Every structure is written in structure tokens, then in C-alpha cells.
Short mmCIF file of C-alpha atoms and ligand atoms in Angstrom, two decimals:
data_model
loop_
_atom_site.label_atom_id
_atom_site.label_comp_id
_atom_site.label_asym_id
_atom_site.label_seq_id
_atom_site.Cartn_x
_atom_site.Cartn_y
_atom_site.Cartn_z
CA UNK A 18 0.00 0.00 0.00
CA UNK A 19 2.98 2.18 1.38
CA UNK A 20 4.73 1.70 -1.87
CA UNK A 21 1.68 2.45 -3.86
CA UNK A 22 1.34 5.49 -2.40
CA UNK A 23 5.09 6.29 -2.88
CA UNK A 24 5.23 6.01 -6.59
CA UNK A 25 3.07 8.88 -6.77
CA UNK A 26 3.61 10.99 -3.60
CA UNK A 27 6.99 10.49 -1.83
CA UNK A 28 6.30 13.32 0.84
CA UNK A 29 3.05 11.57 2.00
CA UNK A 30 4.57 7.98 1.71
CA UNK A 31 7.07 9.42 4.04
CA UNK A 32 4.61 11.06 6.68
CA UNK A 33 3.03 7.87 6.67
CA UNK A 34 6.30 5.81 6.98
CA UNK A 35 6.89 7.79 10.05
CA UNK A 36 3.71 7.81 11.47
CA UNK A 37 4.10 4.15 11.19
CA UNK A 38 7.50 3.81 12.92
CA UNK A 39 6.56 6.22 15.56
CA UNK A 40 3.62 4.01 16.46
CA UNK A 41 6.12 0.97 16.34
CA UNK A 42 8.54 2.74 18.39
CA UNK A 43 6.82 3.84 21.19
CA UNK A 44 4.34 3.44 24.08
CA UNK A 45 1.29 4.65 23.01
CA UNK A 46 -0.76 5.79 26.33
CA UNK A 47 -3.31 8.23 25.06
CA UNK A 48 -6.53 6.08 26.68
CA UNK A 49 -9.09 7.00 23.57
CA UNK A 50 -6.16 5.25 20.75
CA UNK A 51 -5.92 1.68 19.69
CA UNK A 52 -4.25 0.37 16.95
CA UNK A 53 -6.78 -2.04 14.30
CA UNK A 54 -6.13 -5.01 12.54
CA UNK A 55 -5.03 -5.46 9.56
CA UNK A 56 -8.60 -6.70 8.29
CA UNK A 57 -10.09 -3.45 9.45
CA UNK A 58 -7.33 -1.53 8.33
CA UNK A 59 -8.27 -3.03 4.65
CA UNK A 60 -11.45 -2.45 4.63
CA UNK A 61 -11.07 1.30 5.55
CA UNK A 62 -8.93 0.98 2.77
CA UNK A 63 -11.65 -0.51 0.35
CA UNK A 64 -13.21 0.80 -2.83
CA UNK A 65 -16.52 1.46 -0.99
CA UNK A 66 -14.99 5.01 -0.48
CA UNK A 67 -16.01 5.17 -4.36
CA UNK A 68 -19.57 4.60 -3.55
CA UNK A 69 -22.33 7.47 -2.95
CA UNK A 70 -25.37 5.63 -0.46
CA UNK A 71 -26.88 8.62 1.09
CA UNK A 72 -30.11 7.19 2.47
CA UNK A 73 -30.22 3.23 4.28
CA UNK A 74 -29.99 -0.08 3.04
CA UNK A 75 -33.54 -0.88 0.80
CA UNK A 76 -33.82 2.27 0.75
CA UNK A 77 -31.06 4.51 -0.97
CA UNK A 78 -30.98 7.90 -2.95
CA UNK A 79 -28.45 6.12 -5.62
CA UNK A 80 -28.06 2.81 -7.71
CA UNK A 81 -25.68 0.76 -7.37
CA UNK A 82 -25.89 0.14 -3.95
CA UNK A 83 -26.30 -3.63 -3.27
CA UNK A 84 -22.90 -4.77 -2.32
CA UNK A 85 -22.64 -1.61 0.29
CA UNK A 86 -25.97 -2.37 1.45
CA UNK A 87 -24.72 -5.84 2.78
CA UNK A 88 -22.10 -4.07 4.21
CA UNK A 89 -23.62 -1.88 6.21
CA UNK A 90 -26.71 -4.37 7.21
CA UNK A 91 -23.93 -6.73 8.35
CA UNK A 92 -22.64 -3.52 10.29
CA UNK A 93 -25.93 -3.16 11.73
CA UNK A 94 -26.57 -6.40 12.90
CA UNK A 95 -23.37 -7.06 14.33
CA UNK A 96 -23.70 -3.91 16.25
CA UNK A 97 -27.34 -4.97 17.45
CA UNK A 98 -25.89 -8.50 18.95
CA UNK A 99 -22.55 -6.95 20.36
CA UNK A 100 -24.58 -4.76 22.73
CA UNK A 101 -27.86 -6.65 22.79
CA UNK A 102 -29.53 -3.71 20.89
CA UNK A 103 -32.63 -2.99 19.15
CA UNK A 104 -31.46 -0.70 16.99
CA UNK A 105 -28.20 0.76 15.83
CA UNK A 106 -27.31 3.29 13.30
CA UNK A 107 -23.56 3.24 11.89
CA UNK A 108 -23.26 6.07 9.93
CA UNK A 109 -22.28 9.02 12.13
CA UNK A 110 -18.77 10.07 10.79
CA UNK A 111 -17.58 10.39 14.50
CA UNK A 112 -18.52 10.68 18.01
CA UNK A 113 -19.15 14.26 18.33
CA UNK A 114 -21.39 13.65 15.18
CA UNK A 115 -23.39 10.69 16.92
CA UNK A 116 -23.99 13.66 19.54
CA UNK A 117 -25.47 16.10 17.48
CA UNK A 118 -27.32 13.77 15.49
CA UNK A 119 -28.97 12.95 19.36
CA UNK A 120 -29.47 16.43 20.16
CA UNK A 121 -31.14 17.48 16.77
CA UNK A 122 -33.55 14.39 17.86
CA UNK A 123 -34.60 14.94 21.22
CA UNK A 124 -34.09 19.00 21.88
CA UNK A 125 -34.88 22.61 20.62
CA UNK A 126 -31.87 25.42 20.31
CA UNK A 127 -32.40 26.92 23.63
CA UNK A 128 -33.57 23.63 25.74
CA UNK A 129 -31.51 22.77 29.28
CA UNK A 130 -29.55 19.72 29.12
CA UNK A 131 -27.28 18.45 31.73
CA UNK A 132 -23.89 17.08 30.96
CA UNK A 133 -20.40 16.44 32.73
CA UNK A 134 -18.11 19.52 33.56
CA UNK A 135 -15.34 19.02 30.77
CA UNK A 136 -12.69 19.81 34.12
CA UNK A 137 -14.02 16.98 35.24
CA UNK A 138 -14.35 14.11 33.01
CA UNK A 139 -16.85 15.14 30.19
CA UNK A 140 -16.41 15.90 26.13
CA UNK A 141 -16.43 19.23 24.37
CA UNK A 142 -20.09 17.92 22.73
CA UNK A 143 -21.73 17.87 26.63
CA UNK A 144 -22.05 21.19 26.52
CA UNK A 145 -18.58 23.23 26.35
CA UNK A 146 -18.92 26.84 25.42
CA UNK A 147 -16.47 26.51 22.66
CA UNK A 148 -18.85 23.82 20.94
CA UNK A 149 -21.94 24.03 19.02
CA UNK A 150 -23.61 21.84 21.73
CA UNK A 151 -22.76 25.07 24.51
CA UNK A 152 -23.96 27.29 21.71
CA UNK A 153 -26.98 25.49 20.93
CA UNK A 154 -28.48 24.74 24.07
CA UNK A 155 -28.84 25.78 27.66
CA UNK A 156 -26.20 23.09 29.50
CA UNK A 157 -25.62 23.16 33.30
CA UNK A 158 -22.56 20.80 34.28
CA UNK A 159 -22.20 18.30 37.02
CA UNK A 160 -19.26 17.42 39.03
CA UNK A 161 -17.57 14.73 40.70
CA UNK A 162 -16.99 14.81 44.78
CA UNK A 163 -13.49 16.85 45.83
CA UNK A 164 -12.80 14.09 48.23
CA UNK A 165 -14.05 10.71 46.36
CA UNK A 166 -13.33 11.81 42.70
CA UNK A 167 -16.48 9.87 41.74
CA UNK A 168 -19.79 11.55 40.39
CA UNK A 169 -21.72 13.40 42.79
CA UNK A 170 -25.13 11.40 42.45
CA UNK A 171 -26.74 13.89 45.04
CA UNK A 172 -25.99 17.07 43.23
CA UNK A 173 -26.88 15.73 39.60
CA UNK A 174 -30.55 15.25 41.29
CA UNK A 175 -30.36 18.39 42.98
CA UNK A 176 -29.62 19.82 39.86
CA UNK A 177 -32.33 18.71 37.98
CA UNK A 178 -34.77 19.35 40.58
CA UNK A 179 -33.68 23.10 40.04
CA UNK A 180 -32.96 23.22 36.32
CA UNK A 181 -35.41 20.81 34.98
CA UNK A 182 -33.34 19.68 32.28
CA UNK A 183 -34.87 18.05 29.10
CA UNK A 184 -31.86 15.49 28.67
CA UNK A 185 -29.41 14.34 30.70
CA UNK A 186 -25.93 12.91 29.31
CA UNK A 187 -23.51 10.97 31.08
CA UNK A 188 -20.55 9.65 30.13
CA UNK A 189 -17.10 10.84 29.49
CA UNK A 190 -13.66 11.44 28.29
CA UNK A 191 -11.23 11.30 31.43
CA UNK A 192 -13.71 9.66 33.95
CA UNK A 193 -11.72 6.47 35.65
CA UNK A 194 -14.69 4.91 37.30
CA UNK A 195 -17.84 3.15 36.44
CA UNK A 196 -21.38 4.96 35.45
CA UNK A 197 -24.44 4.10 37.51
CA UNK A 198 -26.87 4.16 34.70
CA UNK A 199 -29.69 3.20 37.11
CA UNK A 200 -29.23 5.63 39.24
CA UNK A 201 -29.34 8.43 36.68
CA UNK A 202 -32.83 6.59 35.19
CA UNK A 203 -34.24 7.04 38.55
CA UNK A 204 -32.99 10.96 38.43
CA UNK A 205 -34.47 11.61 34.80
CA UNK A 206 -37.56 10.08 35.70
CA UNK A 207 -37.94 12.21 38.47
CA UNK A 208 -37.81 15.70 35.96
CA UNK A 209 -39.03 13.46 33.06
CA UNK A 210 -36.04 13.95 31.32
CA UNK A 211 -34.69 11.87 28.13
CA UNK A 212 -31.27 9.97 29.17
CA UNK A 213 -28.51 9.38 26.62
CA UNK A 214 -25.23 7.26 27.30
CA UNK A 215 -22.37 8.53 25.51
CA UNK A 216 -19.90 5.50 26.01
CA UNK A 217 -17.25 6.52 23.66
CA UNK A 218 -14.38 5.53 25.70
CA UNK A 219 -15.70 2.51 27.65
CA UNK A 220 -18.11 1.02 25.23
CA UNK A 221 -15.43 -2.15 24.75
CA UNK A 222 -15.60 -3.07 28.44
CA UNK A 223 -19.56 -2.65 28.30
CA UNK A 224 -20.14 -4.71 25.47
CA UNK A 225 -18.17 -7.96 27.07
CA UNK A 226 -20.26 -7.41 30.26
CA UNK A 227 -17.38 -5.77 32.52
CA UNK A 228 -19.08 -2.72 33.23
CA UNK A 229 -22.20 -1.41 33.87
CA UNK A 230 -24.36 -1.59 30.78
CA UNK A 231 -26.50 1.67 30.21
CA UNK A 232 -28.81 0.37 27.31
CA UNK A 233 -31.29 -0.69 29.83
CA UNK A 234 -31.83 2.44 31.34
CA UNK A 235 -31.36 5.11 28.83
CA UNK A 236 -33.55 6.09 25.81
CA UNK A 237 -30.65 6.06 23.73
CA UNK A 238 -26.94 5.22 23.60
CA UNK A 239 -24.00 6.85 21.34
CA UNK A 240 -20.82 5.96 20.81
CA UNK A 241 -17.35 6.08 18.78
CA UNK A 242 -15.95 2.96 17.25
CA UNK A 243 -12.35 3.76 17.50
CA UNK A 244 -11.55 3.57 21.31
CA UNK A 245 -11.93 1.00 22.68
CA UNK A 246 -13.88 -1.18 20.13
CA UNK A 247 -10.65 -0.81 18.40
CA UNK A 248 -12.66 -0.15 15.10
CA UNK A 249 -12.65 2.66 11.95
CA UNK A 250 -12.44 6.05 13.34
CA UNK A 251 -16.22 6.58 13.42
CA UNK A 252 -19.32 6.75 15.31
CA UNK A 253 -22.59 4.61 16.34
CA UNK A 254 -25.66 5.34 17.78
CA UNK A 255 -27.66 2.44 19.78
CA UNK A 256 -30.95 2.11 21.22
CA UNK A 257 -32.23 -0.94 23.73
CA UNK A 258 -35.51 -0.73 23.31
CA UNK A 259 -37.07 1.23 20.62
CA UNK A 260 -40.16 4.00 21.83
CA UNK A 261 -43.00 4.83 19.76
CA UNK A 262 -43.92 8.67 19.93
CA UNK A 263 -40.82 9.60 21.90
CA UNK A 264 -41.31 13.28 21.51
CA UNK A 265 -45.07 13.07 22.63
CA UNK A 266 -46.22 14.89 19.84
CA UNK A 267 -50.02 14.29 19.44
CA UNK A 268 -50.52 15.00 16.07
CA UNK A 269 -47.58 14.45 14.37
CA UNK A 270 -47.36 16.30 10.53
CA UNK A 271 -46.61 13.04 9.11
CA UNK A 272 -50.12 11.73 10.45
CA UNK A 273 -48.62 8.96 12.19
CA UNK A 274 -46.32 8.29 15.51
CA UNK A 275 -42.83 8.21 14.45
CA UNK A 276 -40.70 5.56 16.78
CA UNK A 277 -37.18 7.09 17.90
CA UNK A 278 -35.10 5.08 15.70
CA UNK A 279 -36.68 6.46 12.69
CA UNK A 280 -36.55 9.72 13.85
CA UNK A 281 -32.81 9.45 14.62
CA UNK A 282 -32.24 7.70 11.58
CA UNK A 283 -33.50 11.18 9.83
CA UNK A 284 -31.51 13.29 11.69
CA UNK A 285 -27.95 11.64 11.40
CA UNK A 286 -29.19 11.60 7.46
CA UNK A 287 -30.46 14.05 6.20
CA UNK A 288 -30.10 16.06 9.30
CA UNK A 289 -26.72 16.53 10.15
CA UNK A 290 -24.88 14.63 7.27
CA UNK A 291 -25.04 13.46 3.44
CA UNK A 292 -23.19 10.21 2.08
CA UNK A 293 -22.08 7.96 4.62
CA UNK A 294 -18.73 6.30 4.16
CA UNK A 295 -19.45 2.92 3.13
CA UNK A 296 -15.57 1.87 3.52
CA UNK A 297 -15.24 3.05 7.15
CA UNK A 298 -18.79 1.28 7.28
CA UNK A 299 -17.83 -1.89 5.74
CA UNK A 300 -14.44 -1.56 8.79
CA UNK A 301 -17.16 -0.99 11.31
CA UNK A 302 -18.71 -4.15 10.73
CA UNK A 303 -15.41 -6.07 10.00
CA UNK A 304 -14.35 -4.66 13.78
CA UNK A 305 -17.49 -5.54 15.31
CA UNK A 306 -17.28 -9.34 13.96
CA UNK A 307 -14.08 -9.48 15.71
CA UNK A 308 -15.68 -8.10 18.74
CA UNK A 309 -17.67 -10.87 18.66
CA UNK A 310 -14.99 -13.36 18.70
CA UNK A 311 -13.79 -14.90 22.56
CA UNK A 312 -10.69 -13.25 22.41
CA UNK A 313 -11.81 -10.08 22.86
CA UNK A 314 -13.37 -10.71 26.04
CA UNK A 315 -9.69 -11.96 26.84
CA UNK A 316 -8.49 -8.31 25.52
CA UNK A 317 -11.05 -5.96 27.04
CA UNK A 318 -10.25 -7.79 30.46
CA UNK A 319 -6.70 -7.78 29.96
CA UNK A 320 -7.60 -3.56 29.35
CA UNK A 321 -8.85 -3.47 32.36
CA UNK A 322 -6.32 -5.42 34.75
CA UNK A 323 -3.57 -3.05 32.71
CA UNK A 324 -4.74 0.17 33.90
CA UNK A 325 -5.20 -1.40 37.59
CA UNK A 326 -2.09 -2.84 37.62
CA UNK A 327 -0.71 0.88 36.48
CA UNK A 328 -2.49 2.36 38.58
CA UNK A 329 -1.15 0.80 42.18
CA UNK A 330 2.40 0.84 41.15
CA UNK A 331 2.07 4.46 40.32
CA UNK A 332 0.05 4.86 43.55
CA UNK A 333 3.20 3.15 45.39
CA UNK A 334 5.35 5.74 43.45
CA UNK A 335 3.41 8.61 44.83
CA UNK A 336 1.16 9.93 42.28
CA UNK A 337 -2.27 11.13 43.26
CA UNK A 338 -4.98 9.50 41.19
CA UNK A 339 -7.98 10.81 40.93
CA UNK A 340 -10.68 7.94 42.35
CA UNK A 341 -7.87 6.93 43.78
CA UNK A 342 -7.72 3.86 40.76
CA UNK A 343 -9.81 2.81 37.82
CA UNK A 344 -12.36 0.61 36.90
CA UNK A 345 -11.74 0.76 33.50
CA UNK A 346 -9.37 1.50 31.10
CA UNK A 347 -7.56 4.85 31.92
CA UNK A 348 -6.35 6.96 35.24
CA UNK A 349 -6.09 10.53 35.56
CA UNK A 350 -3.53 12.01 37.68
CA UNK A 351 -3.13 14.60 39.40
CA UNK A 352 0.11 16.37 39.35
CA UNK A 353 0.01 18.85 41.93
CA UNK A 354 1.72 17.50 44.40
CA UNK A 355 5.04 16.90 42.22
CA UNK A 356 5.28 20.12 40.97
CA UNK A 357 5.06 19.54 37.32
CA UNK A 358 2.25 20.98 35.41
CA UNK A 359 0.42 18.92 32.99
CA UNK A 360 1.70 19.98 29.57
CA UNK A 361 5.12 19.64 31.12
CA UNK A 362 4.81 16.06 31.91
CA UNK A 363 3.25 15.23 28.53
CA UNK A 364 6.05 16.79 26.84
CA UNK A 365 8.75 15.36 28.44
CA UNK A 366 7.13 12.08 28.66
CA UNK A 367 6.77 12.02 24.95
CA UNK A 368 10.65 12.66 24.95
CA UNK A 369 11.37 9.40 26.14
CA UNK A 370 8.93 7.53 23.60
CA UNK A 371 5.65 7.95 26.23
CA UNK A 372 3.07 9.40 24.72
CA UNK A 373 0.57 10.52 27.04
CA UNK A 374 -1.99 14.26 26.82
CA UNK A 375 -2.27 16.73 29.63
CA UNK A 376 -5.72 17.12 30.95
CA UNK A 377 -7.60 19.01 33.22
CA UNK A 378 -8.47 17.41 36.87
CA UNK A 379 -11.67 17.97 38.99
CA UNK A 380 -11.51 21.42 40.63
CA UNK A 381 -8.18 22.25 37.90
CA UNK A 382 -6.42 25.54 38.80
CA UNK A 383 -4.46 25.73 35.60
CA UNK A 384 -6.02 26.49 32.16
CA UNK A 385 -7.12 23.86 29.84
CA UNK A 386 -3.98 24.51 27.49
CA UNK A 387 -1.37 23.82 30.52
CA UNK A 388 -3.38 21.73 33.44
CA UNK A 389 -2.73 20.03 36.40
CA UNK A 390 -2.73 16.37 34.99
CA UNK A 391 -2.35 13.55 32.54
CA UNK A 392 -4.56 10.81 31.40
CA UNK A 393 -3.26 7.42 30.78
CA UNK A 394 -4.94 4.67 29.30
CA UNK A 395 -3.95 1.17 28.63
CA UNK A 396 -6.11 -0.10 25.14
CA UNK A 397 -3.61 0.46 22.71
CA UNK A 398 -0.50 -0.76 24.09
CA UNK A 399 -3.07 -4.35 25.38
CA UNK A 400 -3.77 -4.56 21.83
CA UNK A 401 0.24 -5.12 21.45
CA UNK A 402 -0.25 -7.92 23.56
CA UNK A 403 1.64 -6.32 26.93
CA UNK A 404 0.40 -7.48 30.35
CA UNK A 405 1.07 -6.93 33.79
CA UNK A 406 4.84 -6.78 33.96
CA UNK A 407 5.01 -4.47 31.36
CA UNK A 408 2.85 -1.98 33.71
CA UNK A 409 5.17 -2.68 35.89
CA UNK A 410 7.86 -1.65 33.61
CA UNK A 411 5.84 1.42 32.35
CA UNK A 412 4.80 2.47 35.42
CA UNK A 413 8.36 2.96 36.59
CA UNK A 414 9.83 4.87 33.09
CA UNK A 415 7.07 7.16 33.74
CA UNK A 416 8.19 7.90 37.99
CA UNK A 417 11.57 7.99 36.34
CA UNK A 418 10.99 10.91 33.96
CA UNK A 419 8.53 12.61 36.10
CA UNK A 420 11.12 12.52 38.88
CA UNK A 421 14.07 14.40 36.88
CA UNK A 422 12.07 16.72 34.76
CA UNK A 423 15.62 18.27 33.50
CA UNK A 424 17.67 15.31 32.61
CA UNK A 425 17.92 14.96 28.92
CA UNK A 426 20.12 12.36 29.07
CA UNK A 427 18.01 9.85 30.32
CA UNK A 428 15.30 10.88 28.54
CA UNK A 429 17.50 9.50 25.77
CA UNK A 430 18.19 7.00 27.49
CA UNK A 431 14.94 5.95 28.53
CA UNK A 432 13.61 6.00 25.00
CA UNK A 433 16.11 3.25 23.86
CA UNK A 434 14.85 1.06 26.37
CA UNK A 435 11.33 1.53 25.22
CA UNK A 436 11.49 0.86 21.64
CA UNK A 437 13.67 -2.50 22.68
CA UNK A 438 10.62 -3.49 24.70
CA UNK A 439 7.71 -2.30 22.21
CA UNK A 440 9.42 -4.43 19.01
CA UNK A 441 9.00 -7.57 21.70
CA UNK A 442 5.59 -6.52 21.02
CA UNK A 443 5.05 -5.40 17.66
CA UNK A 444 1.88 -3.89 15.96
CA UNK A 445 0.32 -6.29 13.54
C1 PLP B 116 -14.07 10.70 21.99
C2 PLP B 116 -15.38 11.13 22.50
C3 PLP B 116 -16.40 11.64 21.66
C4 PLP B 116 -16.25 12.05 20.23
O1 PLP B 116 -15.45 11.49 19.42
P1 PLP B 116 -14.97 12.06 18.00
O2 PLP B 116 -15.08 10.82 17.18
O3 PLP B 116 -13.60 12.55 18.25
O4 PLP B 116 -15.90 13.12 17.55
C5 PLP B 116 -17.64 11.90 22.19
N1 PLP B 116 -17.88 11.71 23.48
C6 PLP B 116 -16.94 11.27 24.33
C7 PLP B 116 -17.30 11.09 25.76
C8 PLP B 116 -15.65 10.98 23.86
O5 PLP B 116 -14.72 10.58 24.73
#
């Protein structure tokens, strides 16, 4: 492919030639990345990026669309048994676009919706100021406890009760700890609000059962594929149990009651996008059959027992993590007490062949572009096959750099030792 490429465009065959040793070369820590297979790679690959589809299988704007219409059915139904689903859509571009299509469902411009403070733990589309969901809609933001670092149940409700929100999202970016999905049904219910799961980092571990599953409880579920369901960059919207009339619209133009999938089904198309991109599609559903398979319950466990693993010895070392662990697949820690700010430590770490990002922490005095912390997350470097004594091994580089923030030299030094252990695990 590389060499394809080459004949005609040396300076991209080289980017990509880079990208592709850097990725070989180092620990890759960033806890929303995960290297695909080969298969999915492929089909990204594919000559369904030729193909216009805009509209769904059966029932398409353009000819020609039988062989992508197995593709994306297959995507679809393999979607629907991974998370025991009634419906699934697979043609949001990304996350963020899985979001909006949700919000153009379910809201008005102007409507209060409740979402996680991005400080501590939630995405830029749950209602930060710099994105169209904060200039859309009326969001108030919920926190987790200073002492606990877990979600303050008791001030989401109290929230509500005062606010009155017509949709509350949970879920998050940096959030180390399990959702109680239940908990939040029995808060919506009290403000009859809608409930949406956005399980774009975690929606691995929640399809193999190891955490809490939120399609029982909320009216709809959205997610990426790239995290951890180590699929095509993309998005996916789910839904447990489909709702006739969701919107409780008496008389609805069309003269009949719309159920929610349909009406989400018009919104991510037309709505908020055209063609859908039948090669990332036809990945989707080639990562989702291997989702399927027994080894990746093997893989999201051995996610899991990664990060915990990371997250004592760097406990032993010291560092205070938020939660004080995980239950998943990441930790956030809090750098304070070492002195070193976040975009310091992700730049140095990177340095020595970690790469890591700075993020904010719960109650963060610095501003988003330096911050008090780093998130870590163990999915991608799993998916080389690394286990528990590589943690180990990781979790000490990492107190080593930290700990002499101005040695260069063993930065260097460092770095060696961490592409010799990463081509003991190389990227298939
Ligand atoms: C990553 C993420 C998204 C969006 O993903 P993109 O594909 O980058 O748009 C949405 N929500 C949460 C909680 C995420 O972590």
C-alpha cells in the first residue's frame, strides 16, 4: 500500500512511513487510541470510499448500492448482537457527530440539558462553550466529589430538581470509574427527562459485560468505534428498546407516531450529514465481527487489569490519582503535588517515547492549554499484547521521567529502552 502510495507521492509515503515507525517505536498511552487489525485496516482501505449511499440499506438515494448495502446491514446487525440492541445506526462520521445527530432528535436550540463539567471528566459535545452543543443549548454541568473523585449522584438530582433539564448525558472522556446508569434513570424520571449514554471511551468493556451496561436504562446510547472497540475512526448510535412517539407529539405532521429510531435515523441523514462512508462502514462491521470473537473478552479484560495494575504501582510511586484507581481503562492524575504541570509532563514524557496528553483534573487551577494532569490509558499498548509486567515496567519509566524533569540524558536513554521493549511486542 505504502509503496503504492510512494510512486506517486513520496512526501506523504514518508509522513506515513513515520507515522508508522513512531507508532512501532513507542508506548502509546493516550486512553481514547488503539491500533486495528489489519482486516479493518483493509477495509477502511476498500473501494466502498467510491460509492455514494446517502439514504439506508432498501432504501437509498443512488443505484448501485447492493454490495454496500450488505455491508452496512452486516454492520448493523453485528452492532445490534454486540450490545444486545434494538437498533443501531452506523453512519455518524464520528462521536461528536453521533452527539449532534442525538441532540437534533430529542431537543430545541435553547432547551436545558445536563452534561459532565469538561474539568471533570466530560467531552467538548456535553455542553462546552467553545462547541456548538454550549452554543446550541442551555447546558448546566455536574461534578464529581473533591474528596471521592467519583460523580456526585446527590448534586446531579439536585440539579435537575432546580434546572429541569430536558436530557441528561452521562458519560465521558477522562472519567476512571464506572457509570451508575440506574441511578441516573431514577434521576431523569424524576424531571421526566430523556437519558442518553455517551460511552465513547468505555463502550469495549460494556459490550463484554465488565461494566455497567446503560442500554437498559437510557432512551438512547451513542458511541465512537475507534476507542476501545478498536474499530474505523467513526461513530454509532444504539438504542435498547425502541419508543413509539418519543417526543409526545399528538398530532404528528406526518399523520402517524414516528418511533425514535426512525426519527434518529433522519436526523444523522439528512439532518446533520449526506453520504455515509461505506468503507469506514464496511471496517465498522469487519471490527465488530471481531468483537464478537472470545478473544476479545480476553483483551477488554486484559484492558482493564492493565490500567489497575498501572495504577497501584504508580500509587506506590506517589502519584495522586484521581478515584484513587480505575475501573476501567484509563487513570487521571493529578500532578500537583510533584510540581510539574500537565503539559510539562506530557512533553517530556513524549521525549522518552511515552506518549501521554495533559488534561484538566476535577476542581483544575491551571487552564485547559497547561493543566494540572495527565490521562493514561492502557487499550492500545493491550492490543500489542503487553500485560502486567510491562505496567510494571511502564509504570516505573514514567516515575523515572517525572522525577528528573531536566535530565535529557536519560530521557534519551529511557527512550532506547522503550522501543527494545515495544518491538517484543510489535503492531500487527
Ligand atoms: C471521543 C469522544 C467523543 C467524540 O469522538 P470524536 O469521534 O472525536 O468526535 C464523544 N464523546 C466522548 C465522551 C468521547 O470521549
Amino acid at each position: 500500500m505504502e509503496d503504492l502510495i510512494r510512486q506517486f507521492d513520496h512526501e506523504i509515503a514518508d509522513a506515513i512511513a513515520g507515522e508508522t515507525e513512531r507508532e512501532s517505536s513507542t508506548l502509546e498511552l493516550i486512553a481514547s487510541e488503539n491500533f486495528v487489525s489489519p482486516a479493518v485496516r483493509a477495509a477502511a482501505g476498500c473501494v466502498m470510499t467510491n460509492k455514494y449511499a446517502e439514504g439506508y440499506p432498501g432504501n437509498r438515494y443512488y443505484g448501485g448500492c447492493d454490495f454496500v448495502d450488505i455491508a452496512e446491514n452486516l454492520a448493523r446487525e453485528r452492532a445490534k448482537k454486540l450490545f444486545k440492541a434494538e437498533y443501531a445506526n452506523v453512519q455518524p462520521h464520528s462521536g461528536s457527530q453521533a452527539n449532534m445527530a442525538i441532540y437534533f432528535t430529542l431537543l430545541q436550540p435553547g432547551d436545558t440539558v445536563m452534561g459532565m463539567d469538561l474539568s471533570h471528566g466530560g467531552h467538548l459535545t456535553h455542553g462546552s462553550p467553545v462547541n456548538f452543543s454550549g452554543k446550541l443549548y442551555n447546558f448546566i454541568s455536574y461534578e464529581v466529589k473533591k474528596e471521592s473523585g467519583y460523580i456526585d449522584y446527590e448534586q446531579v438530582a439536585a440539579l435537575a430538581e432546580q434546572h429541569k433539564p430536558r436530557l441528561i448525558m452521562t458519560g465521558a472522556s477522562a472519567y476512571p470509574r464506572d457509570i451508575d446508569f440506574k441511578k441516573f434513570r431514577e434521576i431523569a424520571d424524576l424531571v421526566d427527562a430523556f437519558l442518553i449514554a455517551d460511552i465513547a471511551h468505555p463502550a469495549g468493556m460494556i459490550a463484554t459485560g465488565l461494566l455497567n451496561d446503560p442500554l437498559p436504562y437510557c432512551d438512547a446510547v451513542t458511541t465512537t468505534t475507534h476507542k476501545t472497540l478498536r474499530g474505523p475512526r467513526g461513530g454509532m448510535i444504539l438504542i435498547g428498546q425502541d419508543k413509539e412517539n418519543p417526543l409526545g407529539i399528538k398530532a404528528p405532521k406526518s399523520g402517524r407516531l414516528k418511533m425514535l429510531s426512525e426519527i434518529i435515523d433522519s436526523q444523522v441523514m439528512p439532518g446533520v450529514q449526506g453520504g455515509p462512508l461505506m468503507h469506514i462502514i464496511a471496517a465498522k462491521a469487519v471490527a465488530f465481527k471481531e468483537d464478537l470473537q472470545p478473544a476479545y473478552l480476553d483483551y477488554t479484560r486484559q484492558i482493564i487489569k492493565n490500567a489497575q495494575t498501572m495504577a497501584e504501582k504508580l500509587i506506590a510511586h506517589g502519584y495522586d490519582l484521581i478515584s484513587h484507581g480505575t475501573d476501567n481503562h484509563l487513570l487521571l492524575i493529578d500532578l500537583s503535588n510533584i510540581g510539574i504541570s500537565g503539559k510539562k509532563a506530557e512533553r517530556i514524557l513524549e521525549a522518552a517515547g511515552i506518549t501521554v496528553n495533559k488534561n484538566m483534573v476535577p476542581f483544575d487551577t491551571k487552564s485547559p492549554f497547561i493543566t494540572s494532569g495527565i490521562r493514561i490509558g492502557t487499550p492500545a499498548v493491550t492490543t500489542r499484547g503487553m500485560t502486567e509486567a510491562e505496567m510494571d515496567k511502564i509504570a516505573d519509566f514514567i516515575h523515572q521521567v517525572l522525577s528528573e524533569p531536566k535530565n535529557d540524558e536519560l530521557r534519551v536513554e529511557i527512550k532506547q529502552q522503550i522501543a527494545t521493549l515495544c518491538h517484543q511486542f510489535p503492531i500487527l
